[in-house]
Protein backbone atom coordinates (compact mmCIF):
# COMPACT_ATOMS: atom_id res chain seq x y z
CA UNK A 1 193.92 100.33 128.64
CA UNK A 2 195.63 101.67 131.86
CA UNK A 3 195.57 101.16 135.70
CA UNK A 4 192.30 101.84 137.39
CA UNK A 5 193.78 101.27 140.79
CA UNK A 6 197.05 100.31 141.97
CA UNK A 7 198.55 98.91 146.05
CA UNK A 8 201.57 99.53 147.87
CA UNK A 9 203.34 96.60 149.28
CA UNK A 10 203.05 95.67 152.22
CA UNK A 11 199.30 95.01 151.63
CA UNK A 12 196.45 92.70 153.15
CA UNK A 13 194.54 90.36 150.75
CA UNK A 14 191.24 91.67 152.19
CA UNK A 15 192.50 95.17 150.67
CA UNK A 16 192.98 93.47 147.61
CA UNK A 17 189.37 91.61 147.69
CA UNK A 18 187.87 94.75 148.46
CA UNK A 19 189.86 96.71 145.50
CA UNK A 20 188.98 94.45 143.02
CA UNK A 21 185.30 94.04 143.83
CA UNK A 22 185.22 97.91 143.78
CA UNK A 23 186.39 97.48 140.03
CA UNK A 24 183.83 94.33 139.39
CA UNK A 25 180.96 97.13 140.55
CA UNK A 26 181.39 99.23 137.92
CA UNK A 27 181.22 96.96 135.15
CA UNK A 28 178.08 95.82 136.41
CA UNK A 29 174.99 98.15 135.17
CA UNK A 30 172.21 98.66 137.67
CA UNK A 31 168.45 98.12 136.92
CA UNK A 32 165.67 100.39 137.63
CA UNK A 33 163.34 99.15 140.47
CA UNK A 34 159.41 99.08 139.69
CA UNK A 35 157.37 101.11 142.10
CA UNK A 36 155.64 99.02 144.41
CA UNK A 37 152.58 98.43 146.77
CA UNK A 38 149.76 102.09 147.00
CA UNK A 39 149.21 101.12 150.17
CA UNK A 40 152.01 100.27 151.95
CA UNK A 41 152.78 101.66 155.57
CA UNK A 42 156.29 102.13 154.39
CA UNK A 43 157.04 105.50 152.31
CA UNK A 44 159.78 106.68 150.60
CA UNK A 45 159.89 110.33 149.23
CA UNK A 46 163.26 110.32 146.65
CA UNK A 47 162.68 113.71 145.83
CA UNK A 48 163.02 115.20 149.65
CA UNK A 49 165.18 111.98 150.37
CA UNK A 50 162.80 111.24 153.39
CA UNK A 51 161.23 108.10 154.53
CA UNK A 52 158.14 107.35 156.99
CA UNK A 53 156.70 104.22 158.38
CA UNK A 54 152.89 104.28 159.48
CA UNK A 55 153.27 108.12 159.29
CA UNK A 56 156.23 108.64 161.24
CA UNK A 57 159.31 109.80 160.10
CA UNK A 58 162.67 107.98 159.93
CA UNK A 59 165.69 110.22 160.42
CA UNK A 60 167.95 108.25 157.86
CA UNK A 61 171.63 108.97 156.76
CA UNK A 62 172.07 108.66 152.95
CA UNK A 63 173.69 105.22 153.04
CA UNK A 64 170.56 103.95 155.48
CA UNK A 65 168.32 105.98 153.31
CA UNK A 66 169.49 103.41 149.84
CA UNK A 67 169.35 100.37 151.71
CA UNK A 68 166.14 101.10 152.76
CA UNK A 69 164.88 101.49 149.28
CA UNK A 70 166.96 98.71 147.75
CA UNK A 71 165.86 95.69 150.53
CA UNK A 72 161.88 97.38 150.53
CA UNK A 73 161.29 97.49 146.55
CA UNK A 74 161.98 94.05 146.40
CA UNK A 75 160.07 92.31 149.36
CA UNK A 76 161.22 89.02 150.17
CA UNK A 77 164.33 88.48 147.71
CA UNK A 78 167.64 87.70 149.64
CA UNK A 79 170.89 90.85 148.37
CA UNK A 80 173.86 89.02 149.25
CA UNK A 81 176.36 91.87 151.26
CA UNK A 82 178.20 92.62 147.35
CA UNK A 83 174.54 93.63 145.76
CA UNK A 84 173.82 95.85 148.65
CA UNK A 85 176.79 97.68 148.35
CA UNK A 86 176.68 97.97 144.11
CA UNK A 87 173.54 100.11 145.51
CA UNK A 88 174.72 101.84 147.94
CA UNK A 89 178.02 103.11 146.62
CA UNK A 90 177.67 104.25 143.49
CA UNK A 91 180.81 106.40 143.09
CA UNK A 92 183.64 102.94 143.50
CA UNK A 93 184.96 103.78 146.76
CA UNK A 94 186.77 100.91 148.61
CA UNK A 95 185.15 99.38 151.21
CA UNK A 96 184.51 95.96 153.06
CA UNK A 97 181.25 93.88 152.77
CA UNK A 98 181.28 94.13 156.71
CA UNK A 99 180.32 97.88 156.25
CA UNK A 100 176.91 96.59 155.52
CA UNK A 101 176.00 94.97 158.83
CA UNK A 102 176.90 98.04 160.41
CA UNK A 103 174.47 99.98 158.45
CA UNK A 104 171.81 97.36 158.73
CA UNK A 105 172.12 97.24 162.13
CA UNK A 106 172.05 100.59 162.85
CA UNK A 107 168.58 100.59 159.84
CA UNK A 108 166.82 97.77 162.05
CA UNK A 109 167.59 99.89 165.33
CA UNK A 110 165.75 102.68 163.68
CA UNK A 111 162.94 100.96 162.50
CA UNK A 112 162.34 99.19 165.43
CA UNK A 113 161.96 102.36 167.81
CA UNK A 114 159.17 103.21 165.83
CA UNK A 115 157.31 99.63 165.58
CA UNK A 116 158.91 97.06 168.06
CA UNK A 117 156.29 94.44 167.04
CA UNK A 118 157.63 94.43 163.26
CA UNK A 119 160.09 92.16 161.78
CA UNK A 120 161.84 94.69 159.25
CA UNK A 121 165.01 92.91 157.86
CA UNK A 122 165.82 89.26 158.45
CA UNK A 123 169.47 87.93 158.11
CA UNK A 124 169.86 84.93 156.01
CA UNK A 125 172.62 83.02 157.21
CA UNK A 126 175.49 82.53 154.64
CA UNK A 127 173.77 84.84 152.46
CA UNK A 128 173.02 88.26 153.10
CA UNK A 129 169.71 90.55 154.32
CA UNK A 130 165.89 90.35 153.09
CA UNK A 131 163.09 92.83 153.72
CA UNK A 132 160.33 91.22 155.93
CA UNK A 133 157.58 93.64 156.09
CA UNK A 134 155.08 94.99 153.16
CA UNK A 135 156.90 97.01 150.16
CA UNK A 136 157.32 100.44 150.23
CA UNK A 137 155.73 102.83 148.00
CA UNK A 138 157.29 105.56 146.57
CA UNK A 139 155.94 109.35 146.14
């Protein structure tokens, strides 16, 4: 019982979209990911919050850093913009489903200046983002 949030008039309905899917999060438990493929070019160090691909290390920002892991555990499945951010926020702040493609996009530049000829994260129209290339493995 009580308010968790509360809005000021004059407001926008995306600010009250966004509010209320920031409430929807947190009644939603998260699952723990299975480690994935031993030999996989991609690897993702939790402990030291670093990440290399064929060797080379990716200078990541924390948000980059959990998409990363999120899209690579699970090769091939489609997160719709609302799943990526349940993992990427974990603390309820308020914030669009457009965030994402900012993040991804800056994540694919990334990845791509270190293998061009790589297809990383495909876009699935209507939908959300996939992971394209092998699964990571984590150390």
């Amino acid at each position: 019982s009580g308010a968790d949030d509360y809005i000021c008039k004059p407001y926008s309905p995306r600010e009250v979209v966004a509010r209320v899917k920031t409430i929807l999060r947190r009644c939603k438990p998260q699952r723990e990911l299975q480690q994935q493929d031993a030999e996989s070019p991609l690897m993702i160090d939790e402990s030291r919050f670093q990440a290399s691909w064929c060797g080379k290390a990716l200078d990541l920002t924390p948000a980059e850093f959990r998409l990363l892991k999120t899209l690579s555990l699970e090769p091939g499945k489609v997160f719709s913009r609302e799943q990526l951010l349940n993992h990427l926020y974990d603390d309820y702040r308020v914030v669009t489903d457009r965030t994402i493609d900012s993040h991804i996009k800056n994540l694919r530049r990334k990845l791509e200046s270190l293998d061009a000829e790589q297809s990383f994260i495909r876009a699935v129209y209507g939908v959300g983002y996939r992971w394209e290339a092998d699964a990571c493995r984590l150390v």
